[in-house]
Each structure stands twice: as C-alpha cells, then as structure tokens.
PDB file of C-alpha atoms and ligand atoms in Angstrom:
ATOM      1  CA  UNK A   1       0.000   0.000   0.000  1.00  0.00           C
ATOM      2  CA  UNK A   2       1.226   3.431  -0.910  1.00  0.00           C
ATOM      3  CA  UNK A   3       0.436   6.813   0.576  1.00  0.00           C
ATOM      4  CA  UNK A   4      -1.000   8.899  -2.259  1.00  0.00           C
ATOM      5  CA  UNK A   5      -2.499  12.329  -2.783  1.00  0.00           C
ATOM      6  CA  UNK A   6      -5.573  13.047  -4.851  1.00  0.00           C
ATOM      7  CA  UNK A   7      -7.537  16.116  -5.917  1.00  0.00           C
ATOM      8  CA  UNK A   8     -11.105  16.437  -4.673  1.00  0.00           C
ATOM      9  CA  UNK A   9     -13.672  19.042  -5.736  1.00  0.00           C
ATOM     10  CA  UNK A  10     -17.020  19.733  -4.095  1.00  0.00           C
ATOM     11  CA  UNK A  11     -18.862  20.989  -7.178  1.00  0.00           C
ATOM     12  CA  UNK A  12     -21.277  23.972  -7.330  1.00  0.00           C
ATOM     13  CA  UNK A  13     -24.439  21.832  -6.894  1.00  0.00           C
ATOM     14  CA  UNK A  14     -23.149  20.279  -3.638  1.00  0.00           C
ATOM     15  CA  UNK A  15     -21.870  23.637  -2.312  1.00  0.00           C
ATOM     16  CA  UNK A  16     -25.369  24.976  -3.092  1.00  0.00           C
ATOM     17  CA  UNK A  17     -26.926  22.116  -1.077  1.00  0.00           C
ATOM     18  CA  UNK A  18     -24.757  23.168   1.899  1.00  0.00           C
ATOM     19  CA  UNK A  19     -23.151  19.744   2.332  1.00  0.00           C
ATOM     20  CA  UNK A  20     -19.436  20.674   2.259  1.00  0.00           C
ATOM     21  CA  UNK A  21     -18.961  19.516   5.857  1.00  0.00           C
ATOM     22  CA  UNK A  22     -20.943  16.317   5.298  1.00  0.00           C
ATOM     23  CA  UNK A  23     -18.736  15.458   2.327  1.00  0.00           C
ATOM     24  CA  UNK A  24     -15.533  16.276   4.237  1.00  0.00           C
ATOM     25  CA  UNK A  25     -16.773  14.074   7.113  1.00  0.00           C
ATOM     26  CA  UNK A  26     -17.079  11.113   4.785  1.00  0.00           C
ATOM     27  CA  UNK A  27     -13.467  11.559   3.670  1.00  0.00           C
ATOM     28  CA  UNK A  28     -12.276  11.892   7.266  1.00  0.00           C
ATOM     29  CA  UNK A  29     -14.277   8.876   8.457  1.00  0.00           C
ATOM     30  CA  UNK A  30     -12.557   6.865   5.692  1.00  0.00           C
ATOM     31  CA  UNK A  31      -9.145   7.933   7.025  1.00  0.00           C
ATOM     32  CA  UNK A  32      -8.341  10.389   4.216  1.00  0.00           C
ATOM     33  CA  UNK A  33      -6.632  13.550   5.487  1.00  0.00           C
ATOM     34  CA  UNK A  34      -7.287  17.030   4.076  1.00  0.00           C
ATOM     35  CA  UNK A  35      -3.813  18.517   3.495  1.00  0.00           C
ATOM     36  CA  UNK A  36      -4.958  21.548   1.446  1.00  0.00           C
ATOM     37  CA  UNK A  37      -8.324  23.178   0.768  1.00  0.00           C
ATOM     38  CA  UNK A  38      -9.829  26.383  -0.603  1.00  0.00           C
ATOM     39  CA  UNK A  39     -13.097  27.766  -1.895  1.00  0.00           C
ATOM     40  CA  UNK A  40     -12.974  29.447  -5.284  1.00  0.00           C
ATOM     41  CA  UNK A  41     -15.275  30.542  -8.067  1.00  0.00           C
ATOM     42  CA  UNK A  42     -13.704  29.136 -11.244  1.00  0.00           C
ATOM     43  CA  UNK A  43     -13.320  31.345 -14.307  1.00  0.00           C
ATOM     44  CA  UNK A  44     -14.340  29.885 -17.675  1.00  0.00           C
ATOM     45  CA  UNK A  45     -10.628  29.595 -18.611  1.00  0.00           C
ATOM     46  CA  UNK A  46      -9.727  27.808 -15.358  1.00  0.00           C
ATOM     47  CA  UNK A  47     -12.591  25.296 -15.756  1.00  0.00           C
ATOM     48  CA  UNK A  48     -11.764  24.699 -19.439  1.00  0.00           C
ATOM     49  CA  UNK A  49      -8.109  24.047 -18.607  1.00  0.00           C
ATOM     50  CA  UNK A  50      -8.999  21.674 -15.800  1.00  0.00           C
ATOM     51  CA  UNK A  51     -11.266  19.596 -18.060  1.00  0.00           C
ATOM     52  CA  UNK A  52      -9.071  19.950 -21.196  1.00  0.00           C
ATOM     53  CA  UNK A  53      -9.092  16.146 -21.740  1.00  0.00           C
ATOM     54  CA  UNK A  54     -12.867  16.409 -22.410  1.00  0.00           C
ATOM     55  CA  UNK A  55     -12.807  19.397 -24.781  1.00  0.00           C
ATOM     56  CA  UNK A  56     -14.020  17.422 -27.816  1.00  0.00           C
ATOM     57  CA  UNK A  57     -16.901  15.796 -25.909  1.00  0.00           C
ATOM     58  CA  UNK A  58     -20.470  16.981 -26.653  1.00  0.00           C
ATOM     59  CA  UNK A  59     -21.080  17.843 -22.996  1.00  0.00           C
ATOM     60  CA  UNK A  60     -17.956  20.048 -22.633  1.00  0.00           C
ATOM     61  CA  UNK A  61     -19.783  23.410 -22.882  1.00  0.00           C
ATOM     62  CA  UNK A  62     -22.432  22.353 -20.368  1.00  0.00           C
ATOM     63  CA  UNK A  63     -19.737  20.988 -18.031  1.00  0.00           C
ATOM     64  CA  UNK A  64     -17.780  24.271 -18.059  1.00  0.00           C
ATOM     65  CA  UNK A  65     -20.951  26.308 -17.596  1.00  0.00           C
ATOM     66  CA  UNK A  66     -21.964  24.113 -14.613  1.00  0.00           C
ATOM     67  CA  UNK A  67     -18.493  24.261 -13.023  1.00  0.00           C
ATOM     68  CA  UNK A  68     -18.534  28.078 -13.196  1.00  0.00           C
ATOM     69  CA  UNK A  69     -22.150  28.449 -11.960  1.00  0.00           C
ATOM     70  CA  UNK A  70     -21.137  28.871  -8.304  1.00  0.00           C
ATOM     71  CA  UNK A  71     -18.225  28.402  -5.938  1.00  0.00           C
ATOM     72  CA  UNK A  72     -16.426  25.075  -5.562  1.00  0.00           C
ATOM     73  CA  UNK A  73     -14.245  23.676  -2.767  1.00  0.00           C
ATOM     74  CA  UNK A  74     -10.971  22.256  -4.055  1.00  0.00           C
ATOM     75  CA  UNK A  75      -8.941  20.020  -1.731  1.00  0.00           C
ATOM     76  CA  UNK A  76      -5.972  17.702  -1.627  1.00  0.00           C
ATOM     77  CA  UNK A  77      -6.600  14.441   0.252  1.00  0.00           C
ATOM     78  CA  UNK A  78      -3.814  12.184   1.471  1.00  0.00           C
ATOM     79  CA  UNK A  79      -3.914   8.538   2.531  1.00  0.00           C
ATOM     80  CA  UNK A  80      -3.219   4.911   1.649  1.00  0.00           C
ATOM     81  CA  UNK A  81      -4.399   4.308  -1.931  1.00  0.00           C
ATOM     82  CA  UNK A  82      -6.109   7.714  -1.783  1.00  0.00           C
ATOM     83  CA  UNK A  83      -6.912   7.919  -5.528  1.00  0.00           C
ATOM     84  CA  UNK A  84      -9.025   4.770  -5.758  1.00  0.00           C
ATOM     85  CA  UNK A  85     -10.452   5.005  -2.231  1.00  0.00           C
ATOM     86  CA  UNK A  86     -11.632   8.579  -2.849  1.00  0.00           C
ATOM     87  CA  UNK A  87     -13.316   7.499  -6.114  1.00  0.00           C
ATOM     88  CA  UNK A  88     -15.042   4.640  -4.267  1.00  0.00           C
ATOM     89  CA  UNK A  89     -16.469   7.100  -1.734  1.00  0.00           C
ATOM     90  CA  UNK A  90     -17.696   9.365  -4.589  1.00  0.00           C
ATOM     91  CA  UNK A  91     -19.421   6.548  -6.520  1.00  0.00           C
ATOM     92  CA  UNK A  92     -19.959   6.169 -10.269  1.00  0.00           C
ATOM     93  CA  UNK A  93     -19.944   9.268 -12.535  1.00  0.00           C
ATOM     94  CA  UNK A  94     -23.668   8.779 -13.259  1.00  0.00           C
ATOM     95  CA  UNK A  95     -25.501   8.953  -9.917  1.00  0.00           C
ATOM     96  CA  UNK A  96     -28.127   6.518 -11.237  1.00  0.00           C
ATOM     97  CA  UNK A  97     -25.330   3.917 -11.389  1.00  0.00           C
ATOM     98  CA  UNK A  98     -23.655   4.936  -8.135  1.00  0.00           C
ATOM     99  CA  UNK A  99     -23.692   2.403  -5.286  1.00  0.00           C
ATOM    100  CA  UNK A 100     -25.959   3.136  -2.310  1.00  0.00           C
ATOM    101  CA  UNK A 101     -24.229   5.165   0.379  1.00  0.00           C
ATOM    102  CA  UNK A 102     -21.812   6.897  -1.985  1.00  0.00           C
ATOM    103  CA  UNK A 103     -21.705  10.698  -2.205  1.00  0.00           C
ATOM    104  CA  UNK A 104     -23.045  10.789  -5.760  1.00  0.00           C
ATOM    105  CA  UNK A 105     -25.908   8.396  -4.894  1.00  0.00           C
ATOM    106  CA  UNK A 106     -26.845  10.598  -1.937  1.00  0.00           C
ATOM    107  CA  UNK A 107     -26.298  14.133  -3.296  1.00  0.00           C
ATOM    108  CA  UNK A 108     -26.206  14.122  -7.119  1.00  0.00           C
ATOM    109  CA  UNK A 109     -29.278  14.122  -9.319  1.00  0.00           C
ATOM    110  CA  UNK A 110     -27.745  13.712 -12.783  1.00  0.00           C
ATOM    111  CA  UNK A 111     -24.494  12.978 -14.610  1.00  0.00           C
ATOM    112  CA  UNK A 112     -24.336  16.684 -15.577  1.00  0.00           C
ATOM    113  CA  UNK A 113     -24.383  17.840 -11.950  1.00  0.00           C
ATOM    114  CA  UNK A 114     -22.762  15.062  -9.970  1.00  0.00           C
ATOM    115  CA  UNK A 115     -21.638  16.748  -6.740  1.00  0.00           C
ATOM    116  CA  UNK A 116     -17.939  15.908  -6.707  1.00  0.00           C
ATOM    117  CA  UNK A 117     -14.747  15.348  -8.687  1.00  0.00           C
ATOM    118  CA  UNK A 118     -11.936  12.927  -7.917  1.00  0.00           C
ATOM    119  CA  UNK A 119      -8.675  12.348  -9.808  1.00  0.00           C
ATOM    120  CA  UNK A 120      -8.748   9.074 -11.764  1.00  0.00           C
ATOM    121  CA  UNK A 121      -5.038   8.110 -11.441  1.00  0.00           C
ATOM    122  CA  UNK A 122      -1.904   9.184  -9.606  1.00  0.00           C
ATOM    123  CA  UNK A 123      -0.715  10.843 -12.835  1.00  0.00           C
ATOM    124  CA  UNK A 124      -3.939  12.887 -13.139  1.00  0.00           C
ATOM    125  CA  UNK A 125      -3.768  13.662  -9.429  1.00  0.00           C
ATOM    126  CA  UNK A 126      -0.310  15.198  -9.750  1.00  0.00           C
ATOM    127  CA  UNK A 127      -1.393  17.399 -12.675  1.00  0.00           C
ATOM    128  CA  UNK A 128      -4.650  18.425 -10.979  1.00  0.00           C
ATOM    129  CA  UNK A 129      -3.035  19.204  -7.603  1.00  0.00           C
ATOM    130  CA  UNK A 130      -0.415  21.388  -9.320  1.00  0.00           C
ATOM    131  CA  UNK A 131      -3.197  23.041 -11.369  1.00  0.00           C
ATOM    132  CA  UNK A 132      -4.833  24.413  -8.199  1.00  0.00           C
ATOM    133  CA  UNK A 133      -2.203  24.496  -5.445  1.00  0.00           C
ATOM    134  CA  UNK A 134       1.328  25.807  -4.992  1.00  0.00           C
ATOM    135  CA  UNK A 135       3.800  23.646  -3.024  1.00  0.00           C
ATOM    136  CA  UNK A 136       3.412  25.961   0.001  1.00  0.00           C
ATOM    137  CA  UNK A 137      -0.363  25.501   0.072  1.00  0.00           C
ATOM    138  CA  UNK A 138      -0.121  21.746   0.671  1.00  0.00           C
ATOM    139  CA  UNK A 139       0.470  21.078   4.369  1.00  0.00           C
ATOM    140  CA  UNK A 140       1.740  17.616   5.347  1.00  0.00           C
ATOM    141  CA  UNK A 141       0.544  16.573   8.817  1.00  0.00           C
ATOM    142  CA  UNK A 142       3.181  16.934  11.511  1.00  0.00           C
ATOM    143  CA  UNK A 143       1.118  15.521  14.400  1.00  0.00           C
TER     144      UNK A 143
HETATM  145  P1  DAT B 201     -15.530  11.530 -13.487  1.00  0.00           P
HETATM  146  O1  DAT B 201     -15.938  12.894 -12.971  1.00  0.00           O
HETATM  147  O2  DAT B 201     -16.262  10.438 -12.766  1.00  0.00           O
HETATM  148  O3  DAT B 201     -14.041  11.314 -13.518  1.00  0.00           O
HETATM  149  P2  DAT B 201     -15.376  11.903 -16.386  1.00  0.00           P
HETATM  150  O4  DAT B 201     -13.947  12.273 -16.173  1.00  0.00           O
HETATM  151  O5  DAT B 201     -15.687  10.856 -17.397  1.00  0.00           O
HETATM  152  O6  DAT B 201     -16.054  11.437 -15.003  1.00  0.00           O
HETATM  153  O7  DAT B 201     -16.206  13.185 -16.801  1.00  0.00           O
HETATM  154  C1  DAT B 201     -15.959  14.439 -16.165  1.00  0.00           C
HETATM  155  C2  DAT B 201     -17.286  15.092 -15.866  1.00  0.00           C
HETATM  156  O8  DAT B 201     -17.971  15.377 -17.089  1.00  0.00           O
HETATM  157  C3  DAT B 201     -18.254  14.215 -15.068  1.00  0.00           C
HETATM  158  O9  DAT B 201     -18.037  14.269 -13.678  1.00  0.00           O
HETATM  159  C4  DAT B 201     -19.572  14.794 -15.448  1.00  0.00           C
HETATM  160  C5  DAT B 201     -19.370  15.194 -16.892  1.00  0.00           C
HETATM  161  N1  DAT B 201     -19.842  14.126 -17.790  1.00  0.00           N
HETATM  162  C6  DAT B 201     -19.231  12.953 -18.069  1.00  0.00           C
HETATM  163  N2  DAT B 201     -19.930  12.212 -18.924  1.00  0.00           N
HETATM  164  C7  DAT B 201     -21.042  12.947 -19.202  1.00  0.00           C
HETATM  165  C8  DAT B 201     -22.189  12.744 -20.020  1.00  0.00           C
HETATM  166  N3  DAT B 201     -22.338  11.631 -20.738  1.00  0.00           N
HETATM  167  N4  DAT B 201     -23.118  13.729 -20.067  1.00  0.00           N
HETATM  168  C9  DAT B 201     -22.973  14.863 -19.355  1.00  0.00           C
HETATM  169  N5  DAT B 201     -21.916  15.125 -18.538  1.00  0.00           N
HETATM  170  C10 DAT B 201     -20.969  14.170 -18.481  1.00  0.00           C
HETATM  171 MG1   MG B 202     -12.593  12.192 -14.636  1.00  0.00          MG
END
C-alpha cells in the first residue's frame, strides 16, 4: 500500500446544497486527510483548462458552464491508496449507477451535476493538484 495524494472538488451543486462539511466528514471517516483546501469561483478559462481532456466531448460546454455556476471547494486528500479510495467514496460518474451510500448516490441528481470530482489516477492527481495548489499551500501533517 502506498500513501498517495488526490484532488477532490465539491462541485457547485453540492456547495449549493450546503453539504461541504458532510462530504468532508465522509473523507475523514474513511481515514483520508485534508492537506490543502480552498473555496474558489472558477473562471471559464480555469474550468476549461482543468477539463481539457474532455474538450471534444459533446457535454464540454455544459460541463464548463456548470463548473462556473457557483463556488467550488478544491482540496488535496492524502492517505493509503487515496486515488481509488476517494473514487469509491464518490461513486460512479452517473448517480443513477452509483452504489448506495456513496456521495453521488446521496447528493447528485444527474451525470451533468454530480456533486464531486476525484482524480482518476496518480498521474492525473499530480497534474490536478499542481493546477490548483502551490507547493506551500499543501500542508503535510506533523502531528
Ligand atoms: P468523473 O468525474 O467520474 O471522472 P469523467 O472524467 O468521465 O467522469 O467526466 C468528467 C465530468 O464530465 C463528469 O463528472 C460529469 C461530466 N460528464 C461525463 N460524462 C457525461 C455525459 N455523458 N453527459 C454529461 N456530462 C458528463
Ligand atoms: Mg474524470
């Protein structure tokens, strides 16, 4: 088992539902540690750059418009196998397919507005963490 870091986003729909703390609690109960976090309202350019891998997809415009519709909470989580464990807690991309008890099953209503983002690999995680956070903003636990 390896200690990993992953990027987590509470998307505008979940911030609007006022469940930031509930979502953080689920990460903490699973043993994932928040080592960086901030609230921000993404610009169109910032959202487009983050989702650049999807720019040819038909839903890209709607995705960018959703991600800029309200503030988000961007965090770095650290823990054993953090990338896959975080994605398990989020559930499937489409909330209709998400397992009971996952964040997307409980808080998302559609694939377009699905409450949360989680990096899909350690390679993506490194790019995504560096996209939002400077080295100084990530705070390893010292106690
Ligand atoms: P994930 O967020 O689970 O990593 P993804 O990387 O395939 O999923 O897609 C990024 C986001 O784009 C996803 O969270 C919601 C949106 N999306 C994906 N597929 C979609 C679809 N078929 N219709 C509308 N939005 C979609
Ligand atoms: Mg993805």
